[in-house]
């Protein structure tokens, strides 16, 4: 697909950070051009430099410790007059930022101000860049909230960030970025927290915006399925450099670099069940001098070597089902009051979990899927009594969690852990990550001294692909994906029997996601862990889980073996979820490009 004049030219960009260990070049001599009306997809592992590239374009690199060391970022404005953004003063840059070039950030909770309503924050951006009244700004905000499919926009406009789900907060961020009709929209993992149906809506919305005002999109994601749905051209980044770039069709049909091939192979396949996912080390090895040695393994070979037969799957499921359940949930309800009369009597509720019943067997992984707001996260937190239930029973190894005292529940939490969706808000910014992992060990008296605990922490960091020297670093020094791996290591620190993974891999790029999913399965087999795996990504849930529960509006819509639900869904709701999965098939890309649609 040919595009006209360039809109943004990045030339020999070098962005570096000063650390205790020396200068790190997070972006190292990167060059590319974004044309008018074009969507560029940037993919790569956590720490590859893709987010730093986008922050450099926005001139949002924190100084110190970071700086744009050299290179040019030339923006061809609405009047076609080129301007080098690197040379602009901060005051002049503010005129472009948000108005000409807007950005959707990866973590909505840290991007939204907790003391202002969501409506006020979007209206502030509109009033800053557009000559409109406050009433007009509110009207634009309401329309944007409707466009990004926020439920009850009038309520959301007066809601604070903590009152919304992760997916809803991300949609507020998208509405804010798109409210001023920017020439360039930089989207850094914009659909990570969204379920597949809303993700499809957002991708369609971005495509419509691009068509309406001839804007361009720089789309950063770890999900190659999403790249296949929206991108015209793809840049693959590895350790601060672009290792391959080409049209979306070229990258998916004939990837040249072994790293690109590994990224394409790491995504859980929908058509088959695998023992483990291929990872980067199956396709390439980095030598001591930094050069890459290509391994001969093909994508097809890597996947075929791990295929599980239907007979093996059925045998495992039968063995699990004959056991006594480790967790029994009966008629569980978690209702939140939303409306009271003048005497304080509750008149109406949000029925987040409404009469839910199921069992989980030792060593099993139960997948929990559904759209944002369906109640899956509330259900997970209720099971651990982090949210009080309204009614029903929760039995863990035959003991009622609801009847336990607080001291009994604290002791029980040694056996029941949760990995939260938002890694930044679940890590204390004042505590080093090593001490954050050690803390639960100290609380529960695991190991006799801190020296032994530190050794265990270093071992856990290695298991989640982190380095021993990162023990003394703080959460803000890590990428979103690295922070999530730290949270997983912390959950494993107590050797629990039962773990709830609440969107625990949604922030990870596809290659690290594959490593973590393989690790979770390996630990399940080694230590007989039992998981409830909550995710909006059906391909991940299908790979991880033995059985799947589909939730909708607080109730169970459908429940059964994961393969059976995917291959033969019984309910329209489930069918729509499956249809919305970005599959990344070559035939779909060819069809999209031939029709000229997203």
mmCIF file of N, CA and C in Angstrom, residues 210-332:
data_model
loop_
_atom_site.group_PDB
_atom_site.id
_atom_site.type_symbol
_atom_site.label_atom_id
_atom_site.label_comp_id
_atom_site.label_asym_id
_atom_site.label_seq_id
_atom_site.Cartn_x
_atom_site.Cartn_y
_atom_site.Cartn_z
ATOM 1 N N UNK A 210 -8.603 7.731 11.662
ATOM 2 C CA UNK A 210 -7.535 7.864 10.663
ATOM 3 C C UNK A 210 -8.116 8.270 9.310
ATOM 4 N N UNK A 211 -9.245 7.655 8.950
ATOM 5 C CA UNK A 211 -9.878 7.955 7.661
ATOM 6 C C UNK A 211 -10.505 9.348 7.654
ATOM 7 N N UNK A 212 -11.159 9.723 8.750
ATOM 8 C CA UNK A 212 -11.897 10.994 8.806
ATOM 9 C C UNK A 212 -10.982 12.206 8.680
ATOM 10 N N UNK A 213 -9.852 12.181 9.400
ATOM 11 C CA UNK A 213 -8.998 13.381 9.419
ATOM 12 C C UNK A 213 -7.617 13.128 8.824
ATOM 13 N N UNK A 214 -7.480 11.982 8.118
ATOM 14 C CA UNK A 214 -6.215 11.629 7.469
ATOM 15 C C UNK A 214 -5.048 11.650 8.454
ATOM 16 N N UNK A 215 -5.304 11.125 9.648
ATOM 17 C CA UNK A 215 -4.255 11.080 10.665
ATOM 18 C C UNK A 215 -3.432 9.806 10.495
ATOM 19 N N UNK A 216 -2.369 9.725 11.280
ATOM 20 C CA UNK A 216 -1.493 8.557 11.263
ATOM 21 C C UNK A 216 -1.401 7.982 12.665
ATOM 22 N N UNK A 217 -1.106 6.695 12.742
ATOM 23 C CA UNK A 217 -1.053 6.015 14.038
ATOM 24 C C UNK A 217 0.279 5.290 14.189
ATOM 25 N N UNK A 218 0.900 5.474 15.346
ATOM 26 C CA UNK A 218 2.064 4.682 15.731
ATOM 27 C C UNK A 218 1.560 3.737 16.826
ATOM 28 N N UNK A 219 1.397 2.475 16.487
ATOM 29 C CA UNK A 219 0.715 1.517 17.366
ATOM 30 C C UNK A 219 1.730 0.546 17.957
ATOM 31 N N UNK A 220 1.935 0.643 19.278
ATOM 32 C CA UNK A 220 2.911 -0.191 19.981
ATOM 33 C C UNK A 220 2.158 -1.287 20.734
ATOM 34 N N UNK A 221 2.515 -2.517 20.487
ATOM 35 C CA UNK A 221 1.828 -3.616 21.162
ATOM 36 C C UNK A 221 2.705 -4.861 21.177
ATOM 37 N N UNK A 222 2.405 -5.750 22.129
ATOM 38 C CA UNK A 222 3.073 -7.055 22.137
ATOM 39 C C UNK A 222 2.235 -8.097 21.416
ATOM 40 N N UNK A 223 1.009 -7.721 21.007
ATOM 41 C CA UNK A 223 0.066 -8.676 20.425
ATOM 42 C C UNK A 223 0.129 -8.604 18.900
ATOM 43 N N UNK A 224 0.766 -9.603 18.302
ATOM 44 C CA UNK A 224 0.908 -9.608 16.845
ATOM 45 C C UNK A 224 -0.426 -9.812 16.144
ATOM 46 N N UNK A 225 -1.397 -10.400 16.851
ATOM 47 C CA UNK A 225 -2.735 -10.523 16.287
ATOM 48 C C UNK A 225 -3.355 -9.153 16.054
ATOM 49 N N UNK A 226 -3.126 -8.236 16.997
ATOM 50 C CA UNK A 226 -3.629 -6.861 16.867
ATOM 51 C C UNK A 226 -2.897 -6.142 15.738
ATOM 52 N N UNK A 227 -1.575 -6.330 15.659
ATOM 53 C CA UNK A 227 -0.790 -5.728 14.574
ATOM 54 C C UNK A 227 -1.356 -6.157 13.214
ATOM 55 N N UNK A 228 -1.707 -7.434 13.109
ATOM 56 C CA UNK A 228 -2.266 -7.958 11.856
ATOM 57 C C UNK A 228 -3.590 -7.288 11.502
ATOM 58 N N UNK A 229 -4.329 -6.857 12.527
ATOM 59 C CA UNK A 229 -5.651 -6.256 12.313
ATOM 60 C C UNK A 229 -5.573 -4.793 11.875
ATOM 61 N N UNK A 230 -4.497 -4.072 12.299
ATOM 62 C CA UNK A 230 -4.535 -2.616 12.134
ATOM 63 C C UNK A 230 -3.369 -2.029 11.349
ATOM 64 N N UNK A 231 -2.196 -2.673 11.365
ATOM 65 C CA UNK A 231 -0.986 -2.032 10.834
ATOM 66 C C UNK A 231 -0.872 -2.149 9.319
ATOM 67 N N UNK A 232 -0.257 -1.116 8.725
ATOM 68 C CA UNK A 232 0.128 -1.160 7.307
ATOM 69 C C UNK A 232 1.584 -1.608 7.186
ATOM 70 N N UNK A 233 2.406 -1.136 8.126
ATOM 71 C CA UNK A 233 3.815 -1.471 8.130
ATOM 72 C C UNK A 233 4.226 -1.842 9.544
ATOM 73 N N UNK A 234 5.248 -2.688 9.675
ATOM 74 C CA UNK A 234 5.655 -3.187 10.988
ATOM 75 C C UNK A 234 7.147 -2.941 11.195
ATOM 76 N N UNK A 235 7.491 -2.422 12.387
ATOM 77 C CA UNK A 235 8.881 -2.301 12.816
ATOM 78 C C UNK A 235 9.088 -3.285 13.958
ATOM 79 N N UNK A 236 10.119 -4.120 13.857
ATOM 80 C CA UNK A 236 10.439 -5.070 14.918
ATOM 81 C C UNK A 236 11.690 -4.572 15.637
ATOM 82 N N UNK A 237 11.565 -4.318 16.966
ATOM 83 C CA UNK A 237 12.676 -3.777 17.742
ATOM 84 C C UNK A 237 13.251 -4.829 18.685
ATOM 85 N N UNK A 238 14.579 -4.780 18.827
ATOM 86 C CA UNK A 238 15.273 -5.697 19.730
ATOM 87 C C UNK A 238 16.476 -4.967 20.305
ATOM 88 N N UNK A 239 16.477 -4.813 21.634
ATOM 89 C CA UNK A 239 17.588 -4.169 22.349
ATOM 90 C C UNK A 239 17.935 -2.804 21.759
ATOM 91 N N UNK A 240 16.918 -1.987 21.560
ATOM 92 C CA UNK A 240 17.124 -0.598 21.143
ATOM 93 C C UNK A 240 17.293 -0.359 19.666
ATOM 94 N N UNK A 241 17.302 -1.429 18.874
ATOM 95 C CA UNK A 241 17.491 -1.278 17.428
ATOM 96 C C UNK A 241 16.317 -1.870 16.654
ATOM 97 N N UNK A 242 16.097 -1.378 15.433
ATOM 98 C CA UNK A 242 15.132 -1.994 14.532
ATOM 99 C C UNK A 242 15.840 -3.119 13.794
ATOM 100 N N UNK A 243 15.421 -4.365 14.038
ATOM 101 C CA UNK A 243 16.086 -5.507 13.391
ATOM 102 C C UNK A 243 15.399 -5.907 12.084
ATOM 103 N N UNK A 244 14.148 -5.481 11.918
ATOM 104 C CA UNK A 244 13.433 -5.788 10.677
ATOM 105 C C UNK A 244 12.265 -4.827 10.524
ATOM 106 N N UNK A 245 12.030 -4.382 9.316
ATOM 107 C CA UNK A 245 10.819 -3.608 9.030
ATOM 108 C C UNK A 245 10.334 -3.917 7.628
ATOM 109 N N UNK A 246 9.033 -3.845 7.467
ATOM 110 C CA UNK A 246 8.434 -4.148 6.175
ATOM 111 C C UNK A 246 6.929 -4.033 6.260
ATOM 112 N N UNK A 247 6.256 -4.282 5.151
ATOM 113 C CA UNK A 247 4.795 -4.241 5.165
ATOM 114 C C UNK A 247 4.276 -5.360 6.057
ATOM 115 N N UNK A 248 3.060 -5.212 6.542
ATOM 116 C CA UNK A 248 2.480 -6.216 7.438
ATOM 117 C C UNK A 248 2.413 -7.578 6.742
ATOM 118 N N UNK A 249 2.164 -7.549 5.435
ATOM 119 C CA UNK A 249 2.084 -8.805 4.677
ATOM 120 C C UNK A 249 3.453 -9.489 4.590
ATOM 121 N N UNK A 250 4.506 -8.694 4.355
ATOM 122 C CA UNK A 250 5.870 -9.249 4.283
ATOM 123 C C UNK A 250 6.299 -9.852 5.613
ATOM 124 N N UNK A 251 6.011 -9.152 6.694
ATOM 125 C CA UNK A 251 6.443 -9.616 8.026
ATOM 126 C C UNK A 251 5.744 -10.914 8.405
ATOM 127 N N UNK A 252 4.444 -11.019 8.107
ATOM 128 C CA UNK A 252 3.698 -12.209 8.509
ATOM 129 C C UNK A 252 3.902 -13.388 7.549
ATOM 130 N N UNK A 253 4.167 -13.096 6.277
ATOM 131 C CA UNK A 253 4.299 -14.193 5.316
ATOM 132 C C UNK A 253 5.736 -14.692 5.185
ATOM 133 N N UNK A 254 6.713 -13.777 5.336
ATOM 134 C CA UNK A 254 8.099 -14.181 5.110
ATOM 135 C C UNK A 254 9.045 -13.402 6.022
ATOM 136 N N UNK A 255 8.962 -13.634 7.350
ATOM 137 C CA UNK A 255 9.851 -12.914 8.272
ATOM 138 C C UNK A 255 11.304 -13.326 8.051
ATOM 139 N N UNK A 256 12.206 -12.345 7.996
ATOM 140 C CA UNK A 256 13.613 -12.617 7.689
ATOM 141 C C UNK A 256 14.447 -12.865 8.948
ATOM 142 N N UNK A 257 14.179 -12.105 10.003
ATOM 143 C CA UNK A 257 15.024 -12.168 11.197
ATOM 144 C C UNK A 257 14.512 -13.259 12.156
ATOM 145 N N UNK A 258 15.415 -14.021 12.777
ATOM 146 C CA UNK A 258 14.966 -15.077 13.697
ATOM 147 C C UNK A 258 14.138 -14.546 14.864
ATOM 148 N N UNK A 259 14.419 -13.312 15.277
ATOM 149 C CA UNK A 259 13.639 -12.716 16.376
ATOM 150 C C UNK A 259 12.187 -12.503 15.951
ATOM 151 N N UNK A 260 11.986 -12.047 14.716
ATOM 152 C CA UNK A 260 10.622 -11.863 14.197
ATOM 153 C C UNK A 260 9.902 -13.198 14.133
ATOM 154 N N UNK A 261 10.605 -14.226 13.683
ATOM 155 C CA UNK A 261 9.989 -15.561 13.606
ATOM 156 C C UNK A 261 9.591 -16.060 14.995
ATOM 157 N N UNK A 262 10.426 -15.767 15.988
ATOM 158 C CA UNK A 262 10.106 -16.217 17.344
ATOM 159 C C UNK A 262 8.875 -15.500 17.880
ATOM 160 N N UNK A 263 8.749 -14.212 17.581
ATOM 161 C CA UNK A 263 7.570 -13.463 18.040
ATOM 162 C C UNK A 263 6.286 -14.041 17.446
ATOM 163 N N UNK A 264 6.344 -14.408 16.183
ATOM 164 C CA UNK A 264 5.164 -14.978 15.519
ATOM 165 C C UNK A 264 4.806 -16.353 16.099
ATOM 166 N N UNK A 265 5.819 -17.083 16.553
ATOM 167 C CA UNK A 265 5.577 -18.438 17.072
ATOM 168 C C UNK A 265 5.128 -18.450 18.529
ATOM 169 N N UNK A 266 5.440 -17.377 19.274
ATOM 170 C CA UNK A 266 5.182 -17.364 20.725
ATOM 171 C C UNK A 266 3.711 -17.231 21.081
ATOM 172 N N UNK A 267 2.906 -16.763 20.142
ATOM 173 C CA UNK A 267 1.489 -16.529 20.445
ATOM 174 C C UNK A 267 0.747 -17.864 20.554
ATOM 175 N N UNK A 268 -0.063 -18.046 21.629
ATOM 176 C CA UNK A 268 -0.772 -19.325 21.773
ATOM 177 C C UNK A 268 -1.668 -19.608 20.567
ATOM 178 N N UNK A 269 -1.499 -20.758 19.905
ATOM 179 C CA UNK A 269 -2.350 -21.074 18.747
ATOM 180 C C UNK A 269 -3.754 -21.461 19.200
ATOM 181 N N UNK A 270 -4.741 -21.091 18.415
ATOM 182 C CA UNK A 270 -6.128 -21.386 18.787
ATOM 183 C C UNK A 270 -6.573 -22.769 18.328
ATOM 184 N N UNK A 271 -5.959 -23.267 17.262
ATOM 185 C CA UNK A 271 -6.426 -24.529 16.684
ATOM 186 C C UNK A 271 -5.926 -25.773 17.373
ATOM 187 N N UNK A 272 -4.833 -25.658 18.166
ATOM 188 C CA UNK A 272 -4.230 -26.840 18.783
ATOM 189 C C UNK A 272 -3.869 -26.555 20.234
ATOM 190 N N UNK A 273 -3.772 -27.623 21.030
ATOM 191 C CA UNK A 273 -3.319 -27.500 22.418
ATOM 192 C C UNK A 273 -1.848 -27.909 22.484
ATOM 193 N N UNK A 274 -1.031 -27.048 23.132
ATOM 194 C CA UNK A 274 0.402 -27.308 23.246
ATOM 195 C C UNK A 274 0.798 -27.570 24.698
ATOM 196 N N UNK A 275 1.863 -28.387 24.874
ATOM 197 C CA UNK A 275 2.423 -28.604 26.219
ATOM 198 C C UNK A 275 3.093 -27.321 26.710
ATOM 199 N N UNK A 276 3.843 -26.704 25.823
ATOM 200 C CA UNK A 276 4.504 -25.432 26.138
ATOM 201 C C UNK A 276 4.590 -24.610 24.862
ATOM 202 N N UNK A 277 4.723 -23.301 25.038
ATOM 203 C CA UNK A 277 4.808 -22.399 23.893
ATOM 204 C C UNK A 277 6.265 -22.246 23.457
ATOM 205 N N UNK A 278 6.509 -22.120 22.143
ATOM 206 C CA UNK A 278 7.864 -21.780 21.691
ATOM 207 C C UNK A 278 8.265 -20.413 22.251
ATOM 208 N N UNK A 279 9.543 -20.216 22.521
ATOM 209 C CA UNK A 279 10.050 -18.928 23.002
ATOM 210 C C UNK A 279 11.239 -18.510 22.143
ATOM 211 N N UNK A 280 11.754 -17.324 22.433
ATOM 212 C CA UNK A 280 12.841 -16.759 21.621
ATOM 213 C C UNK A 280 14.046 -17.701 21.552
ATOM 214 N N UNK A 281 14.344 -18.378 22.672
ATOM 215 C CA UNK A 281 15.546 -19.231 22.705
ATOM 216 C C UNK A 281 15.429 -20.443 21.779
ATOM 217 N N UNK A 282 14.224 -20.737 21.296
ATOM 218 C CA UNK A 282 14.068 -21.834 20.337
ATOM 219 C C UNK A 282 14.540 -21.436 18.932
ATOM 220 N N UNK A 283 14.694 -20.134 18.691
ATOM 221 C CA UNK A 283 14.987 -19.658 17.334
ATOM 222 C C UNK A 283 16.320 -18.923 17.215
ATOM 223 N N UNK A 284 16.823 -18.392 18.337
ATOM 224 C CA UNK A 284 18.066 -17.621 18.265
ATOM 225 C C UNK A 284 18.803 -17.663 19.590
ATOM 226 N N UNK A 285 20.119 -17.431 19.502
ATOM 227 C CA UNK A 285 20.956 -17.382 20.697
ATOM 228 C C UNK A 285 21.873 -16.186 20.568
ATOM 229 N N UNK A 286 21.961 -15.392 21.637
ATOM 230 C CA UNK A 286 22.836 -14.217 21.599
ATOM 231 C C UNK A 286 24.216 -14.607 22.132
ATOM 232 N N UNK A 287 25.243 -14.340 21.340
ATOM 233 C CA UNK A 287 26.613 -14.657 21.740
ATOM 234 C C UNK A 287 27.156 -13.593 22.698
ATOM 235 N N UNK A 288 28.303 -13.883 23.288
ATOM 236 C CA UNK A 288 28.908 -12.969 24.259
ATOM 237 C C UNK A 288 29.258 -11.623 23.643
ATOM 238 N N UNK A 289 29.574 -11.607 22.355
ATOM 239 C CA UNK A 289 29.928 -10.346 21.697
ATOM 240 C C UNK A 289 28.704 -9.551 21.242
ATOM 241 N N UNK A 290 27.501 -10.059 21.567
ATOM 242 C CA UNK A 290 26.265 -9.346 21.226
ATOM 243 C C UNK A 290 25.661 -9.722 19.894
ATOM 244 N N UNK A 291 26.389 -10.483 19.066
ATOM 245 C CA UNK A 291 25.839 -10.917 17.778
ATOM 246 C C UNK A 291 24.841 -12.062 18.003
ATOM 247 N N UNK A 292 23.953 -12.247 17.033
ATOM 248 C CA UNK A 292 22.883 -13.230 17.164
ATOM 249 C C UNK A 292 23.173 -14.446 16.294
ATOM 250 N N UNK A 293 23.107 -15.606 16.917
ATOM 251 C CA UNK A 293 23.255 -16.864 16.191
ATOM 252 C C UNK A 293 21.866 -17.410 15.887
ATOM 253 N N UNK A 294 21.594 -17.615 14.615
ATOM 254 C CA UNK A 294 20.281 -18.114 14.203
ATOM 255 C C UNK A 294 20.238 -19.639 14.307
ATOM 256 N N UNK A 295 19.185 -20.153 14.972
ATOM 257 C CA UNK A 295 18.988 -21.595 15.062
ATOM 258 C C UNK A 295 18.102 -22.057 13.917
ATOM 259 N N UNK A 296 18.202 -23.307 13.555
ATOM 260 C CA UNK A 296 17.545 -23.792 12.338
ATOM 261 C C UNK A 296 16.062 -24.128 12.532
ATOM 262 N N UNK A 297 15.581 -24.061 13.774
ATOM 263 C CA UNK A 297 14.193 -24.445 14.044
ATOM 264 C C UNK A 297 13.216 -23.560 13.271
ATOM 265 N N UNK A 298 12.260 -24.180 12.605
ATOM 266 C CA UNK A 298 11.205 -23.423 11.934
ATOM 267 C C UNK A 298 10.031 -23.262 12.887
ATOM 268 N N UNK A 299 9.145 -22.306 12.577
ATOM 269 C CA UNK A 299 7.948 -22.076 13.395
ATOM 270 C C UNK A 299 7.104 -23.342 13.461
ATOM 271 N N UNK A 300 6.924 -23.974 12.315
ATOM 272 C CA UNK A 300 6.092 -25.187 12.255
ATOM 273 C C UNK A 300 6.683 -26.302 13.118
ATOM 274 N N UNK A 301 8.022 -26.471 13.051
ATOM 275 C CA UNK A 301 8.693 -27.509 13.848
ATOM 276 C C UNK A 301 8.522 -27.256 15.338
ATOM 277 N N UNK A 302 8.701 -25.992 15.748
ATOM 278 C CA UNK A 302 8.613 -25.636 17.170
ATOM 279 C C UNK A 302 7.224 -25.918 17.726
ATOM 280 N N UNK A 303 6.188 -25.626 16.926
ATOM 281 C CA UNK A 303 4.809 -25.843 17.382
ATOM 282 C C UNK A 303 4.455 -27.325 17.349
ATOM 283 N N UNK A 304 4.788 -27.998 16.266
ATOM 284 C CA UNK A 304 4.434 -29.422 16.130
ATOM 285 C C UNK A 304 5.057 -30.297 17.215
ATOM 286 N N UNK A 305 6.245 -29.885 17.695
ATOM 287 C CA UNK A 305 6.938 -30.680 18.723
ATOM 288 C C UNK A 305 6.206 -30.651 20.067
ATOM 289 N N UNK A 306 5.281 -29.679 20.236
ATOM 290 C CA UNK A 306 4.624 -29.523 21.534
ATOM 291 C C UNK A 306 3.135 -29.848 21.512
ATOM 292 N N UNK A 307 2.625 -30.346 20.395
ATOM 293 C CA UNK A 307 1.180 -30.596 20.275
ATOM 294 C C UNK A 307 0.744 -31.729 21.214
ATOM 295 N N UNK A 308 -0.341 -31.490 21.937
ATOM 296 C CA UNK A 308 -0.926 -32.483 22.850
ATOM 297 C C UNK A 308 -2.097 -33.155 22.141
ATOM 298 N N UNK A 309 -2.182 -34.474 22.225
ATOM 299 C CA UNK A 309 -3.277 -35.191 21.558
ATOM 300 C C UNK A 309 -4.577 -35.023 22.337
ATOM 301 N N UNK A 310 -5.692 -35.232 21.661
ATOM 302 C CA UNK A 310 -7.014 -35.162 22.311
ATOM 303 C C UNK A 310 -7.111 -36.207 23.422
ATOM 304 N N UNK A 311 -6.514 -37.393 23.178
ATOM 305 C CA UNK A 311 -6.539 -38.450 24.188
ATOM 306 C C UNK A 311 -5.848 -38.031 25.480
ATOM 307 N N UNK A 312 -4.672 -37.351 25.355
ATOM 308 C CA UNK A 312 -3.946 -36.882 26.535
ATOM 309 C C UNK A 312 -4.760 -35.840 27.299
ATOM 310 N N UNK A 313 -5.401 -34.940 26.550
ATOM 311 C CA UNK A 313 -6.202 -33.887 27.171
ATOM 312 C C UNK A 313 -7.363 -34.489 27.957
ATOM 313 N N UNK A 314 -8.068 -35.441 27.349
ATOM 314 C CA UNK A 314 -9.213 -36.080 28.017
ATOM 315 C C UNK A 314 -8.780 -36.869 29.250
ATOM 316 N N UNK A 315 -7.627 -37.548 29.136
ATOM 317 C CA UNK A 315 -7.126 -38.343 30.265
ATOM 318 C C UNK A 315 -6.799 -37.442 31.460
ATOM 319 N N UNK A 316 -6.164 -36.304 31.188
ATOM 320 C CA UNK A 316 -5.831 -35.367 32.270
ATOM 321 C C UNK A 316 -7.094 -34.838 32.932
ATOM 322 N N UNK A 317 -8.080 -34.473 32.104
ATOM 323 C CA UNK A 317 -9.319 -33.909 32.647
ATOM 324 C C UNK A 317 -10.056 -34.923 33.524
ATOM 325 N N UNK A 318 -10.062 -36.199 33.105
ATOM 326 C CA UNK A 318 -10.735 -37.244 33.879
ATOM 327 C C UNK A 318 -10.036 -37.472 35.227
ATOM 328 N N UNK A 319 -8.690 -37.449 35.230
ATOM 329 C CA UNK A 319 -7.937 -37.631 36.474
ATOM 330 C C UNK A 319 -8.215 -36.504 37.465
ATOM 331 N N UNK A 320 -8.329 -35.277 36.942
ATOM 332 C CA UNK A 320 -8.605 -34.123 37.809
ATOM 333 C C UNK A 320 -9.993 -34.222 38.438
ATOM 334 N N UNK A 321 -10.969 -34.621 37.629
ATOM 335 C CA UNK A 321 -12.374 -34.585 38.050
ATOM 336 C C UNK A 321 -12.737 -35.645 39.094
ATOM 337 N N UNK A 322 -11.932 -36.708 39.241
ATOM 338 C CA UNK A 322 -12.266 -37.750 40.230
ATOM 339 C C UNK A 322 -11.786 -37.379 41.640
ATOM 340 N N UNK A 323 -11.045 -36.272 41.760
ATOM 341 C CA UNK A 323 -10.544 -35.838 43.067
ATOM 342 C C UNK A 323 -11.618 -35.065 43.839
ATOM 343 N N UNK A 324 -11.362 -34.901 45.113
ATOM 344 C CA UNK A 324 -12.189 -34.024 45.937
ATOM 345 C C UNK A 324 -11.800 -32.579 45.611
ATOM 346 N N UNK A 325 -12.753 -31.679 45.374
ATOM 347 C CA UNK A 325 -12.400 -30.300 44.993
ATOM 348 C C UNK A 325 -11.568 -29.604 46.065
ATOM 349 N N UNK A 326 -10.595 -28.781 45.614
ATOM 350 C CA UNK A 326 -9.849 -27.949 46.556
ATOM 351 C C UNK A 326 -10.646 -26.696 46.894
ATOM 352 N N UNK A 327 -11.473 -26.251 45.924
ATOM 353 C CA UNK A 327 -12.304 -25.056 46.121
ATOM 354 C C UNK A 327 -13.728 -25.361 45.675
ATOM 355 N N UNK A 328 -14.696 -25.040 46.544
ATOM 356 C CA UNK A 328 -16.111 -25.205 46.213
ATOM 357 C C UNK A 328 -16.810 -23.859 46.404
ATOM 358 N N UNK A 329 -17.458 -23.401 45.378
ATOM 359 C CA UNK A 329 -18.185 -22.123 45.412
ATOM 360 C C UNK A 329 -19.661 -22.417 45.179
ATOM 361 N N UNK A 330 -20.506 -21.972 46.109
ATOM 362 C CA UNK A 330 -21.932 -22.300 46.043
ATOM 363 C C UNK A 330 -22.782 -21.042 46.205
ATOM 364 N N UNK A 331 -23.540 -20.717 45.172
ATOM 365 C CA UNK A 331 -24.486 -19.604 45.229
ATOM 366 C C UNK A 331 -23.873 -18.276 45.634
ATOM 367 N N UNK A 332 -22.646 -18.004 45.191
ATOM 368 C CA UNK A 332 -21.919 -16.807 45.637
ATOM 369 C C UNK A 332 -22.491 -15.542 45.012
#
